[in-house]
Amino acid sequence: QVTLVESGGGSVQAGGSLGLSCATFGYMPSSYCMAWFRQAPGKEREGVAAIGTDGRTSYADSVKGRFTISQDYSKPILYLQMNSLKPEDTAMYYCAAEYGGGYGCTARESMYPYWGQGTQVTVSS
């Protein structure tokens, strides 16, 4: 069992940057996937980016070239650096984890049993 706690959300103007963090508390195996998701008001939750213990990353087309997912494997802490933010990036952002994978991870919601409570990101035009 693992507890995930996101931080770093806030409000920013379009074109600005924000960095999110997701701290993990509890057991994490040697192989796992972690991912960021977001949910805007009135919309379904969507995958943003994923990373595995193999170091490979994947991104939604809408954030490619603007967002960077990374991880400090020693702690472990998951990060999401968001640059060139747009109003359509406004959403609650969640981190998620799954055990046993770690290779070729993708941000497919059904893969992830462990979720944080979320942190709000608001981008104004």
Short mmCIF file of N, CA and C in Angstrom, two decimals:
data_model
loop_
_atom_site.label_atom_id
_atom_site.label_comp_id
_atom_site.label_asym_id
_atom_site.label_seq_id
_atom_site.Cartn_x
_atom_site.Cartn_y
_atom_site.Cartn_z
N GLN A 1 0.84 -1.18 0.00
CA GLN A 1 0.00 0.00 0.00
C GLN A 1 0.88 1.24 0.00
N VAL A 2 0.47 2.24 -0.77
CA VAL A 2 1.23 3.48 -0.85
C VAL A 2 0.26 4.65 -0.80
N THR A 3 0.68 5.71 -0.18
CA THR A 3 -0.07 6.97 -0.16
C THR A 3 0.66 7.98 -1.02
N LEU A 4 -0.08 8.66 -1.87
CA LEU A 4 0.48 9.65 -2.78
C LEU A 4 -0.03 11.03 -2.39
N VAL A 5 0.87 12.01 -2.34
CA VAL A 5 0.49 13.37 -1.95
C VAL A 5 1.07 14.35 -2.96
N GLU A 6 0.16 15.02 -3.68
CA GLU A 6 0.59 15.99 -4.68
C GLU A 6 0.78 17.37 -4.03
N SER A 7 1.64 18.17 -4.65
CA SER A 7 1.82 19.56 -4.24
C SER A 7 2.32 20.35 -5.43
N GLY A 8 2.24 21.68 -5.30
CA GLY A 8 2.81 22.54 -6.33
C GLY A 8 1.80 23.20 -7.25
N GLY A 9 0.54 22.88 -7.10
CA GLY A 9 -0.45 23.53 -7.94
C GLY A 9 -0.60 25.00 -7.59
N GLY A 10 -1.36 25.71 -8.42
CA GLY A 10 -1.57 27.12 -8.17
C GLY A 10 -2.15 27.80 -9.39
N SER A 11 -2.06 29.12 -9.38
CA SER A 11 -2.60 29.91 -10.49
C SER A 11 -1.46 30.59 -11.22
N VAL A 12 -1.57 30.64 -12.54
CA VAL A 12 -0.53 31.23 -13.36
C VAL A 12 -1.18 31.79 -14.62
N GLN A 13 -0.55 32.77 -15.22
CA GLN A 13 -1.04 33.31 -16.48
C GLN A 13 -0.59 32.43 -17.65
N ALA A 14 -1.33 32.51 -18.71
CA ALA A 14 -0.98 31.76 -19.91
C ALA A 14 0.45 32.08 -20.33
N GLY A 15 1.17 31.03 -20.71
CA GLY A 15 2.56 31.18 -21.08
C GLY A 15 3.52 30.95 -19.93
N GLY A 16 3.00 30.88 -18.74
CA GLY A 16 3.83 30.67 -17.55
C GLY A 16 4.14 29.21 -17.30
N SER A 17 4.79 28.97 -16.17
CA SER A 17 5.24 27.62 -15.82
C SER A 17 4.85 27.29 -14.38
N LEU A 18 4.65 25.99 -14.15
CA LEU A 18 4.41 25.47 -12.81
C LEU A 18 5.07 24.10 -12.72
N GLY A 19 5.48 23.75 -11.51
CA GLY A 19 6.03 22.42 -11.28
C GLY A 19 5.22 21.70 -10.22
N LEU A 20 4.83 20.48 -10.50
CA LEU A 20 4.09 19.66 -9.55
C LEU A 20 5.00 18.56 -9.00
N SER A 21 4.73 18.18 -7.76
CA SER A 21 5.45 17.08 -7.13
C SER A 21 4.45 16.09 -6.57
N CYS A 22 4.87 14.84 -6.49
CA CYS A 22 4.04 13.80 -5.89
C CYS A 22 4.93 12.96 -5.00
N ALA A 23 4.75 13.10 -3.71
CA ALA A 23 5.54 12.34 -2.75
C ALA A 23 4.86 11.00 -2.47
N THR A 24 5.65 9.98 -2.28
CA THR A 24 5.11 8.65 -1.99
C THR A 24 5.42 8.27 -0.55
N PHE A 25 4.43 7.69 0.12
CA PHE A 25 4.60 7.24 1.50
C PHE A 25 4.14 5.79 1.58
N GLY A 26 5.03 4.94 2.02
CA GLY A 26 4.70 3.52 2.10
C GLY A 26 5.57 2.72 1.15
N TYR A 27 5.16 1.48 0.95
CA TYR A 27 5.95 0.55 0.16
C TYR A 27 5.89 0.85 -1.33
N MET A 28 7.05 0.93 -1.98
CA MET A 28 7.12 1.00 -3.42
C MET A 28 8.05 -0.12 -3.87
N PRO A 29 7.63 -0.96 -4.79
CA PRO A 29 8.48 -2.06 -5.25
C PRO A 29 9.60 -1.56 -6.15
N SER A 30 10.44 -2.46 -6.59
CA SER A 30 11.56 -2.06 -7.45
C SER A 30 11.11 -1.75 -8.87
N SER A 31 9.96 -2.26 -9.27
CA SER A 31 9.43 -1.97 -10.62
C SER A 31 8.02 -1.42 -10.50
N TYR A 32 7.80 -0.29 -11.10
CA TYR A 32 6.47 0.32 -11.03
C TYR A 32 6.34 1.38 -12.11
N CYS A 33 5.12 1.76 -12.37
CA CYS A 33 4.80 2.90 -13.24
C CYS A 33 4.17 3.99 -12.38
N MET A 34 4.44 5.22 -12.75
CA MET A 34 3.75 6.35 -12.14
C MET A 34 3.30 7.29 -13.26
N ALA A 35 2.24 8.01 -13.00
CA ALA A 35 1.67 8.85 -14.05
C ALA A 35 0.97 10.06 -13.47
N TRP A 36 0.77 11.04 -14.31
CA TRP A 36 -0.03 12.22 -14.00
C TRP A 36 -1.29 12.18 -14.86
N PHE A 37 -2.39 12.51 -14.21
CA PHE A 37 -3.68 12.64 -14.88
C PHE A 37 -4.24 14.01 -14.55
N ARG A 38 -5.26 14.42 -15.29
CA ARG A 38 -5.94 15.68 -14.97
C ARG A 38 -7.41 15.56 -15.31
N GLN A 39 -8.19 16.35 -14.60
CA GLN A 39 -9.62 16.39 -14.86
C GLN A 39 -10.11 17.83 -14.76
N ALA A 40 -10.62 18.32 -15.87
CA ALA A 40 -11.19 19.66 -15.93
C ALA A 40 -12.67 19.58 -15.57
N PRO A 41 -13.25 20.67 -15.10
CA PRO A 41 -14.67 20.65 -14.74
C PRO A 41 -15.53 20.21 -15.92
N GLY A 42 -16.40 19.26 -15.67
CA GLY A 42 -17.32 18.79 -16.70
C GLY A 42 -16.71 17.85 -17.71
N LYS A 43 -15.45 17.48 -17.51
CA LYS A 43 -14.78 16.59 -18.46
C LYS A 43 -14.30 15.32 -17.75
N GLU A 44 -14.02 14.30 -18.55
CA GLU A 44 -13.48 13.06 -18.00
C GLU A 44 -12.01 13.24 -17.66
N ARG A 45 -11.56 12.40 -16.73
CA ARG A 45 -10.14 12.43 -16.39
C ARG A 45 -9.32 11.90 -17.57
N GLU A 46 -8.20 12.55 -17.84
CA GLU A 46 -7.37 12.14 -18.96
C GLU A 46 -5.92 11.97 -18.51
N GLY A 47 -5.22 11.07 -19.17
CA GLY A 47 -3.81 10.86 -18.89
C GLY A 47 -2.96 11.96 -19.48
N VAL A 48 -1.98 12.41 -18.73
CA VAL A 48 -1.10 13.48 -19.16
C VAL A 48 0.28 12.93 -19.52
N ALA A 49 0.88 12.16 -18.62
CA ALA A 49 2.22 11.64 -18.84
C ALA A 49 2.46 10.47 -17.90
N ALA A 50 3.39 9.61 -18.29
CA ALA A 50 3.73 8.45 -17.47
C ALA A 50 5.22 8.18 -17.54
N ILE A 51 5.73 7.53 -16.50
CA ILE A 51 7.14 7.16 -16.45
C ILE A 51 7.27 5.85 -15.69
N GLY A 52 8.22 5.03 -16.11
CA GLY A 52 8.44 3.78 -15.42
C GLY A 52 9.84 3.70 -14.84
N THR A 53 10.09 2.63 -14.11
CA THR A 53 11.42 2.44 -13.55
C THR A 53 12.44 2.13 -14.64
N ASP A 54 11.98 1.91 -15.87
CA ASP A 54 12.93 1.77 -16.99
C ASP A 54 13.37 3.14 -17.51
N GLY A 55 12.75 4.22 -16.98
CA GLY A 55 13.13 5.56 -17.38
C GLY A 55 12.42 6.10 -18.61
N ARG A 56 11.66 5.23 -19.26
CA ARG A 56 10.95 5.67 -20.46
C ARG A 56 9.73 6.48 -20.07
N THR A 57 9.40 7.46 -20.91
CA THR A 57 8.27 8.34 -20.66
C THR A 57 7.29 8.31 -21.82
N SER A 58 6.06 8.68 -21.51
CA SER A 58 5.06 8.85 -22.56
C SER A 58 4.22 10.06 -22.22
N TYR A 59 3.70 10.73 -23.24
CA TYR A 59 2.96 11.97 -23.06
C TYR A 59 1.71 11.98 -23.93
N ALA A 60 0.70 12.67 -23.44
CA ALA A 60 -0.45 12.97 -24.27
C ALA A 60 -0.02 13.97 -25.34
N ASP A 61 -0.62 13.87 -26.51
CA ASP A 61 -0.25 14.77 -27.60
C ASP A 61 -0.44 16.23 -27.21
N SER A 62 -1.42 16.50 -26.38
CA SER A 62 -1.75 17.89 -26.02
C SER A 62 -0.67 18.56 -25.17
N VAL A 63 0.23 17.76 -24.58
CA VAL A 63 1.25 18.36 -23.70
C VAL A 63 2.67 18.10 -24.19
N LYS A 64 2.82 17.35 -25.25
CA LYS A 64 4.16 17.05 -25.76
C LYS A 64 4.92 18.33 -26.09
N GLY A 65 6.17 18.39 -25.67
CA GLY A 65 6.99 19.55 -25.91
C GLY A 65 6.81 20.66 -24.89
N ARG A 66 5.79 20.55 -24.06
CA ARG A 66 5.54 21.58 -23.03
C ARG A 66 5.71 21.04 -21.62
N PHE A 67 5.33 19.79 -21.39
CA PHE A 67 5.40 19.17 -20.07
C PHE A 67 6.52 18.15 -20.04
N THR A 68 7.14 18.00 -18.87
CA THR A 68 8.18 17.00 -18.67
C THR A 68 7.92 16.24 -17.38
N ILE A 69 7.82 14.93 -17.49
CA ILE A 69 7.66 14.08 -16.32
C ILE A 69 9.02 13.53 -15.94
N SER A 70 9.28 13.49 -14.64
CA SER A 70 10.55 12.95 -14.17
C SER A 70 10.35 12.36 -12.78
N GLN A 71 11.39 11.69 -12.31
CA GLN A 71 11.25 11.03 -11.01
C GLN A 71 12.59 10.96 -10.31
N ASP A 72 12.55 11.16 -9.01
CA ASP A 72 13.69 10.89 -8.14
C ASP A 72 13.47 9.50 -7.59
N TYR A 73 14.18 8.52 -8.14
CA TYR A 73 13.93 7.13 -7.77
C TYR A 73 14.41 6.81 -6.36
N SER A 74 15.25 7.64 -5.79
CA SER A 74 15.78 7.33 -4.46
C SER A 74 14.77 7.56 -3.36
N LYS A 75 13.71 8.38 -3.64
CA LYS A 75 12.82 8.75 -2.54
C LYS A 75 11.53 7.96 -2.40
N PRO A 76 10.78 7.60 -3.43
CA PRO A 76 10.74 8.26 -4.74
C PRO A 76 9.73 9.41 -4.77
N ILE A 77 9.99 10.38 -5.58
CA ILE A 77 9.11 11.53 -5.80
C ILE A 77 8.92 11.70 -7.30
N LEU A 78 7.69 11.90 -7.69
CA LEU A 78 7.33 12.13 -9.07
C LEU A 78 7.17 13.62 -9.32
N TYR A 79 7.62 14.08 -10.48
CA TYR A 79 7.53 15.50 -10.83
C TYR A 79 6.83 15.67 -12.17
N LEU A 80 6.24 16.85 -12.34
CA LEU A 80 5.71 17.26 -13.63
C LEU A 80 6.04 18.74 -13.81
N GLN A 81 6.94 19.03 -14.73
CA GLN A 81 7.27 20.42 -15.06
C GLN A 81 6.40 20.84 -16.22
N MET A 82 5.64 21.90 -16.01
CA MET A 82 4.70 22.36 -17.02
C MET A 82 5.10 23.75 -17.49
N ASN A 83 5.45 23.86 -18.76
CA ASN A 83 5.84 25.13 -19.37
C ASN A 83 4.83 25.54 -20.44
N SER A 84 4.89 26.78 -20.83
CA SER A 84 4.01 27.31 -21.87
C SER A 84 2.56 26.92 -21.60
N LEU A 85 2.14 27.15 -20.38
CA LEU A 85 0.79 26.74 -19.98
C LEU A 85 -0.29 27.50 -20.74
N LYS A 86 -1.39 26.79 -20.99
CA LYS A 86 -2.53 27.35 -21.72
C LYS A 86 -3.76 27.28 -20.82
N PRO A 87 -4.74 28.12 -21.07
CA PRO A 87 -5.98 28.05 -20.27
C PRO A 87 -6.60 26.66 -20.28
N GLU A 88 -6.46 25.95 -21.38
CA GLU A 88 -7.04 24.60 -21.46
C GLU A 88 -6.29 23.57 -20.60
N ASP A 89 -5.18 23.97 -20.00
CA ASP A 89 -4.48 23.09 -19.05
C ASP A 89 -5.09 23.18 -17.66
N THR A 90 -6.03 24.10 -17.47
CA THR A 90 -6.69 24.24 -16.17
C THR A 90 -7.42 22.96 -15.81
N ALA A 91 -7.08 22.41 -14.64
CA ALA A 91 -7.67 21.14 -14.22
C ALA A 91 -7.15 20.80 -12.83
N MET A 92 -7.78 19.77 -12.23
CA MET A 92 -7.21 19.14 -11.05
C MET A 92 -6.23 18.08 -11.55
N TYR A 93 -5.03 18.12 -11.05
CA TYR A 93 -4.00 17.18 -11.48
C TYR A 93 -3.78 16.13 -10.39
N TYR A 94 -3.74 14.87 -10.82
CA TYR A 94 -3.58 13.74 -9.92
C TYR A 94 -2.35 12.93 -10.30
N CYS A 95 -1.64 12.41 -9.29
CA CYS A 95 -0.62 11.42 -9.59
C CYS A 95 -1.17 10.04 -9.23
N ALA A 96 -0.63 9.04 -9.88
CA ALA A 96 -1.09 7.67 -9.69
C ALA A 96 0.08 6.71 -9.82
N ALA A 97 -0.06 5.55 -9.20
CA ALA A 97 1.01 4.56 -9.22
C ALA A 97 0.44 3.17 -9.38
N GLU A 98 1.24 2.31 -9.97
CA GLU A 98 0.88 0.89 -10.05
C GLU A 98 2.14 0.05 -9.78
N TYR A 99 1.94 -1.12 -9.23
CA TYR A 99 3.05 -2.01 -8.91
C TYR A 99 3.22 -3.06 -9.99
N GLY A 100 4.45 -3.44 -10.20
CA GLY A 100 4.70 -4.64 -10.99
C GLY A 100 5.02 -4.39 -12.44
N GLY A 101 4.72 -3.17 -12.93
CA GLY A 101 5.05 -2.86 -14.33
C GLY A 101 6.44 -2.27 -14.38
N GLY A 102 6.50 -1.01 -14.82
CA GLY A 102 7.78 -0.33 -14.83
C GLY A 102 8.43 -0.25 -16.19
N TYR A 103 7.82 -0.94 -17.17
CA TYR A 103 8.39 -0.96 -18.51
C TYR A 103 7.35 -0.50 -19.52
N GLY A 104 7.71 0.50 -20.34
CA GLY A 104 6.77 0.99 -21.34
C GLY A 104 5.48 1.50 -20.75
N CYS A 105 5.57 2.26 -19.67
CA CYS A 105 4.38 2.73 -18.95
C CYS A 105 3.60 3.76 -19.77
N THR A 106 2.30 3.70 -19.68
CA THR A 106 1.44 4.68 -20.32
C THR A 106 0.43 5.19 -19.30
N ALA A 107 -0.16 6.34 -19.59
CA ALA A 107 -1.14 6.93 -18.68
C ALA A 107 -2.53 6.46 -19.05
N ARG A 108 -2.74 5.17 -18.83
CA ARG A 108 -4.07 4.59 -19.03
C ARG A 108 -4.68 4.38 -17.66
N GLU A 109 -5.79 5.04 -17.42
CA GLU A 109 -6.35 5.14 -16.07
C GLU A 109 -6.58 3.78 -15.42
N SER A 110 -7.02 2.82 -16.18
CA SER A 110 -7.38 1.52 -15.61
C SER A 110 -6.18 0.76 -15.05
N MET A 111 -4.98 1.17 -15.41
CA MET A 111 -3.75 0.50 -14.95
C MET A 111 -3.42 0.84 -13.50
N TYR A 112 -3.95 1.95 -12.99
CA TYR A 112 -3.43 2.53 -11.76
C TYR A 112 -4.39 2.37 -10.58
N PRO A 113 -4.01 1.60 -9.58
CA PRO A 113 -4.88 1.43 -8.41
C PRO A 113 -4.66 2.46 -7.31
N TYR A 114 -3.53 3.16 -7.33
CA TYR A 114 -3.21 4.08 -6.25
C TYR A 114 -3.23 5.52 -6.77
N TRP A 115 -3.94 6.38 -6.05
CA TRP A 115 -4.16 7.75 -6.50
C TRP A 115 -3.96 8.74 -5.37
N GLY A 116 -3.45 9.93 -5.72
CA GLY A 116 -3.41 11.03 -4.79
C GLY A 116 -4.73 11.78 -4.77
N GLN A 117 -4.79 12.80 -3.93
CA GLN A 117 -6.02 13.59 -3.77
C GLN A 117 -6.12 14.71 -4.80
N GLY A 118 -5.04 15.04 -5.44
CA GLY A 118 -5.08 16.04 -6.48
C GLY A 118 -4.61 17.41 -6.03
N THR A 119 -4.14 18.18 -7.00
CA THR A 119 -3.75 19.57 -6.78
C THR A 119 -4.26 20.39 -7.95
N GLN A 120 -4.82 21.56 -7.64
CA GLN A 120 -5.48 22.38 -8.67
C GLN A 120 -4.47 23.24 -9.41
N VAL A 121 -4.60 23.25 -10.72
CA VAL A 121 -3.82 24.14 -11.60
C VAL A 121 -4.81 25.00 -12.36
N THR A 122 -4.63 26.31 -12.27
CA THR A 122 -5.51 27.25 -12.96
C THR A 122 -4.66 28.17 -13.82
N VAL A 123 -4.97 28.22 -15.12
CA VAL A 123 -4.22 29.06 -16.05
C VAL A 123 -5.17 30.09 -16.61
N SER A 124 -4.85 31.35 -16.40
CA SER A 124 -5.71 32.43 -16.87
C SER A 124 -5.16 33.03 -18.16
N SER A 125 -6.08 33.51 -18.98
CA SER A 125 -5.66 34.07 -20.28
C SER A 125 -5.32 35.54 -20.15
#
